[in-house]
CSV table of C-alpha atoms in Angstrom, one decimal:
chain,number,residue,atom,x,y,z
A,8,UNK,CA,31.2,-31.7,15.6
A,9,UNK,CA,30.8,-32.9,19.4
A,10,UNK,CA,27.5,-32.8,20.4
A,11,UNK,CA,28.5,-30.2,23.6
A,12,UNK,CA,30.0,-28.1,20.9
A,13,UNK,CA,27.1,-28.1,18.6
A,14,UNK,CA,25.0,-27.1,21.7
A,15,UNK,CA,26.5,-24.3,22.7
A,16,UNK,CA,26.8,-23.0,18.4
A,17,UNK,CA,23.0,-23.6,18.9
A,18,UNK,CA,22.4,-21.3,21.5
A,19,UNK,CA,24.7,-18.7,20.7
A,20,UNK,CA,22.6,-18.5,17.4
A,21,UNK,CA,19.7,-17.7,19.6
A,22,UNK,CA,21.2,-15.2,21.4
A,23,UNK,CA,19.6,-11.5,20.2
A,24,UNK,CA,23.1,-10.2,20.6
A,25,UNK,CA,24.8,-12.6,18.5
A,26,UNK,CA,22.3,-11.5,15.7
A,27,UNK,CA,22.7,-8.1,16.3
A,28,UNK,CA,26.9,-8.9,15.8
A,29,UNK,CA,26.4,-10.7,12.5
A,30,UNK,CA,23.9,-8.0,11.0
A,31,UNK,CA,25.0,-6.5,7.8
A,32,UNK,CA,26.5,-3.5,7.9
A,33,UNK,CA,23.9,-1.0,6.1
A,34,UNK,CA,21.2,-2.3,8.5
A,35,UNK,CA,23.2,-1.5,11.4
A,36,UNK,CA,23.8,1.9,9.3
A,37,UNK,CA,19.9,2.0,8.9
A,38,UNK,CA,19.2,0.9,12.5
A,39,UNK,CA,21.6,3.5,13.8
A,40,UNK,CA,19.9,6.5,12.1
A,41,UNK,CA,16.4,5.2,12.2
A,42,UNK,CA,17.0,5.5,16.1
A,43,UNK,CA,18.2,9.2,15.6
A,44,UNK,CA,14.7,9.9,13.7
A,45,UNK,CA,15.6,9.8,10.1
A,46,UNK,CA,12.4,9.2,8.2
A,47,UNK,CA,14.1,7.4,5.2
A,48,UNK,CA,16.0,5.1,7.3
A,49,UNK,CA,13.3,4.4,9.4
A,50,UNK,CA,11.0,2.9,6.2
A,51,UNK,CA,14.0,1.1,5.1
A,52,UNK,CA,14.3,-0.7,8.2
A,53,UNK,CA,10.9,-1.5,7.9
A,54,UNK,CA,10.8,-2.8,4.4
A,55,UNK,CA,13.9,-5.2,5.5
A,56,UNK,CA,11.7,-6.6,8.5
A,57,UNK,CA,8.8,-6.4,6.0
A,58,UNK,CA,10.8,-8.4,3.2
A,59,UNK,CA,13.1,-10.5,5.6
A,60,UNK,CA,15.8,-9.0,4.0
A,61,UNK,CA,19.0,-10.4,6.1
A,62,UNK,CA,16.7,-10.4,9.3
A,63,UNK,CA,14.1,-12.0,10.5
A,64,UNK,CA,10.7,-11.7,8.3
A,65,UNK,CA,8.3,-9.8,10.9
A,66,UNK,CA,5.8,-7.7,10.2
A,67,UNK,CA,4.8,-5.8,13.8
A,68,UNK,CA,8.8,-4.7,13.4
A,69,UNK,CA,8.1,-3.3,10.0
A,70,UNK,CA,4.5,-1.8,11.1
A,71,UNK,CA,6.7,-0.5,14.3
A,72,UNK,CA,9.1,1.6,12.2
A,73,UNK,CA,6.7,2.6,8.9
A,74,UNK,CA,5.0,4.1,11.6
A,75,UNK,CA,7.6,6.1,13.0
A,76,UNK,CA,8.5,7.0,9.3
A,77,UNK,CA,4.9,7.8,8.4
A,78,UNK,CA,4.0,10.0,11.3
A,79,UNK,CA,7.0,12.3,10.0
A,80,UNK,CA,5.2,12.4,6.4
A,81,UNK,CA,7.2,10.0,4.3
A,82,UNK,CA,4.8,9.0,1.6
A,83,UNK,CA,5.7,5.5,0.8
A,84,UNK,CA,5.5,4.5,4.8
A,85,UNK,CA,2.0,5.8,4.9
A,86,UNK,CA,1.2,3.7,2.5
A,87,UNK,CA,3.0,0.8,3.6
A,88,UNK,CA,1.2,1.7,7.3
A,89,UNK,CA,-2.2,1.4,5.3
A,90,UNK,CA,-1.6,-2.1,3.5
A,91,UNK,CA,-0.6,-3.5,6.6
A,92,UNK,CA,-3.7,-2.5,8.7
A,93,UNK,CA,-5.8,-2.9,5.7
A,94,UNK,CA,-4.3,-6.5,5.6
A,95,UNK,CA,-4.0,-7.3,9.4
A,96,UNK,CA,-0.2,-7.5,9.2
A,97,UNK,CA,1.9,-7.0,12.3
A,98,UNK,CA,-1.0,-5.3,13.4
A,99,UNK,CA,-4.8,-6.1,14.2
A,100,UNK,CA,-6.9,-5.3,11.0
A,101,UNK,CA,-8.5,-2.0,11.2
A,102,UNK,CA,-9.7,-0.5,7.7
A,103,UNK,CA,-10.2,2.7,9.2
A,104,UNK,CA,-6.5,3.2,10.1
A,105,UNK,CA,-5.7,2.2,6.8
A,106,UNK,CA,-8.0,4.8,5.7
A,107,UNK,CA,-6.3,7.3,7.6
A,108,UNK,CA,-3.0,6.4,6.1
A,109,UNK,CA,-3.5,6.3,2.4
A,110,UNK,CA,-5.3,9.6,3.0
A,111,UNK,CA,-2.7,11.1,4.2
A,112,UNK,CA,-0.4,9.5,1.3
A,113,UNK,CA,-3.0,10.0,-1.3
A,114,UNK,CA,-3.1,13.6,-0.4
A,115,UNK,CA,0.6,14.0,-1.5
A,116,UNK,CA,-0.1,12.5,-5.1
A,117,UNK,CA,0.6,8.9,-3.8
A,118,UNK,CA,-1.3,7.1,-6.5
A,119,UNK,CA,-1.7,3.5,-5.2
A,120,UNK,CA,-3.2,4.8,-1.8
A,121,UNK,CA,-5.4,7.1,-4.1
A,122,UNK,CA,-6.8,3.9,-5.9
A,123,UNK,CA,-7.0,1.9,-1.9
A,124,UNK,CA,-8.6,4.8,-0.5
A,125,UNK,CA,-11.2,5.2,-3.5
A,126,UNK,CA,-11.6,1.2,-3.4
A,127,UNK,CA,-13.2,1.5,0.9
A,128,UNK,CA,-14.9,4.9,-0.2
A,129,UNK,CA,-16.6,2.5,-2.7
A,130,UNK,CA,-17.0,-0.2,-0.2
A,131,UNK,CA,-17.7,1.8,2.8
A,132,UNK,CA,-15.0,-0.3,5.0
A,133,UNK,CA,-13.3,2.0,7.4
A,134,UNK,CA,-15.0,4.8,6.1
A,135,UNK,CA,-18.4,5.7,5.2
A,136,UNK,CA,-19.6,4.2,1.9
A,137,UNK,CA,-19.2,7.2,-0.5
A,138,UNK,CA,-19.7,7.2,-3.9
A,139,UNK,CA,-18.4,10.5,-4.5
A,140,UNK,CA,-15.3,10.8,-2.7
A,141,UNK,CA,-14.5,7.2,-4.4
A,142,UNK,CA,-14.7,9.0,-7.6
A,143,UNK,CA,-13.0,11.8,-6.2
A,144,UNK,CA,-10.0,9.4,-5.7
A,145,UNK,CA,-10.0,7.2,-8.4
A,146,UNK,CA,-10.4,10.2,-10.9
A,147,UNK,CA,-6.9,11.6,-9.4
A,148,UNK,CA,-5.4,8.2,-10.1
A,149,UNK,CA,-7.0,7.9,-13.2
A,150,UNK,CA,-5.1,10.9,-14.3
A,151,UNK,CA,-1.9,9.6,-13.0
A,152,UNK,CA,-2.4,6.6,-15.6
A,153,UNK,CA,-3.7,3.7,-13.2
A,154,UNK,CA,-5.7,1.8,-15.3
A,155,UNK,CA,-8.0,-0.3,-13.0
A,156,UNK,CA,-8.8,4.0,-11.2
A,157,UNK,CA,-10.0,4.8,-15.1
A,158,UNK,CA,-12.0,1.7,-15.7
A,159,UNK,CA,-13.4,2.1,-12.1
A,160,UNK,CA,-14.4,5.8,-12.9
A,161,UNK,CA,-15.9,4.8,-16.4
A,162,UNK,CA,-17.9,2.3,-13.9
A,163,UNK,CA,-19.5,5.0,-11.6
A,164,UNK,CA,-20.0,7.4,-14.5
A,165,UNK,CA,-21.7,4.4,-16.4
A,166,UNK,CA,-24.0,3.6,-12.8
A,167,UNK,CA,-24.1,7.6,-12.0
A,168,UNK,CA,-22.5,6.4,-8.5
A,169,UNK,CA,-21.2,9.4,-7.0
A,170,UNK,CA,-21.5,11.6,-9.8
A,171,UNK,CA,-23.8,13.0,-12.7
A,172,UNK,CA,-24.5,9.3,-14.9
A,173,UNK,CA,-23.0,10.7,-17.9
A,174,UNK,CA,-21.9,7.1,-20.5
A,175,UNK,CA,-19.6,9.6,-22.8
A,176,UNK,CA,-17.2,10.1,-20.2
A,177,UNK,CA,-17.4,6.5,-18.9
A,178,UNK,CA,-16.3,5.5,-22.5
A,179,UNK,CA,-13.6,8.1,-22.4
A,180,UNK,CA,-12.5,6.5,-19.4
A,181,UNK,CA,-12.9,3.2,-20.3
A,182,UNK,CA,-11.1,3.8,-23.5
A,183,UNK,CA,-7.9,4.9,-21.4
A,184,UNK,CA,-7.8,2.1,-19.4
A,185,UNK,CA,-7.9,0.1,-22.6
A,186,UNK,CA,-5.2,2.1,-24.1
A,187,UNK,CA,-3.4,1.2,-21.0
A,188,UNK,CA,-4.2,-2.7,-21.4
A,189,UNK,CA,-6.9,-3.7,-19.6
A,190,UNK,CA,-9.3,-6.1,-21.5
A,191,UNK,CA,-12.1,-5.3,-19.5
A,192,UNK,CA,-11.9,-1.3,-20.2
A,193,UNK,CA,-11.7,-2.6,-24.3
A,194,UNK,CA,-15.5,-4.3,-23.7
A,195,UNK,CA,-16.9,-1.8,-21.7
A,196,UNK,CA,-15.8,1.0,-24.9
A,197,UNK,CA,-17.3,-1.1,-27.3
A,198,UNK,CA,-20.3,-2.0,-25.5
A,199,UNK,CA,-20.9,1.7,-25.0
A,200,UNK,CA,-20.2,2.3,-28.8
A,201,UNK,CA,-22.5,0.1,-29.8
A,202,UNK,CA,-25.2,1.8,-27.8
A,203,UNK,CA,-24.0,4.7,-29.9
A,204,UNK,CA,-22.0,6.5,-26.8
């Protein structure tokens, strides 16, 4: 290929309109709809930008339209929202921003952003450190099956963090998140039981 040729293929690459041209169809189906307000189109487009899925990888794009997405309710979005600020992707890292979001994900049953939320309750980043509302949160995981919420609530009720120290229940809990597969929950039960818990 001459040399004048393969310039001008070059720069046609680079041109945002060419991209837009060559786009597959669905996203152009997803940007298209997203634009008109639709909540699931709009977190799909994010997750593409998110995942680089047949566009460019780039997170302030995906934060740009979970957003849009999350401020209309859409769960997964919210959550999505919160990783990113939690994680300082695409956006500067603020903890209490992704507070805000896995609240308002955890609220509708959204059991990963139950566990994140519980995790800076328990840490006091974004939030104020909070025992109880940790529990609070991990205990509604915990009885959505997430293992690390259950061995986590066997760990405040062991400590009495955030509620009444009671070692029966944090060998119940601990024995669920063995059940589940977590070694750790397996030593904590038995190094309750041989206390005689």
């Amino acid at each position: 290929m001459p040399l004048k040729l393969l310039k001008h293929k070059l720069k046609s690459l680079k041109n945002p309109s060419h991209n837009r041209q060559r786009l597959n169809p669905r996203i152009k189906l997803y940007q298209k709809a997203a634009n008109q307000g639709n909540a699931d189109a709009q977190f799909n487009l994010g997750l593409t930008y998110k995942e680089g899925q047949e566009v460019q990888q780039d997170n302030k794009m995906a934060a740009k339209w979970y957003q849009k997405a999350a401020e209309q309710g859409h769960i997964t979005s919210q959550f999505n929202l919160g990783l990113l600020y939690q994680e300082g992707k695409g956006v500067e890292q603020d903890f209490a921003s992704a507070a805000k979001w896995y609240q308002k994900a955890a609220e509708q049953g959204h059991v990963t952003s139950q566990f994140n939320l519980a995790l800076l309750y328990q840490d006091g980043k974004g939030v104020e450190q909070d025992f109880a509302s940790a529990a609070k949160w991990y205990q509604k995981a915990a009885e959505q099956g997430h293992v690390t919420s259950q061995f986590n609530l066997g760990l405040l009720y062991q400590d009495g963090k955030g509620v009444r120290q009671d070692r029966t229940n944090a060998k119940e809990w601990y024995g669920r998140a063995c059940d589940g597969g977590l070694q750790l929950g397996c030593d904590s039960y038995r190094e309750l039981n041989e206390q005689g818990y």
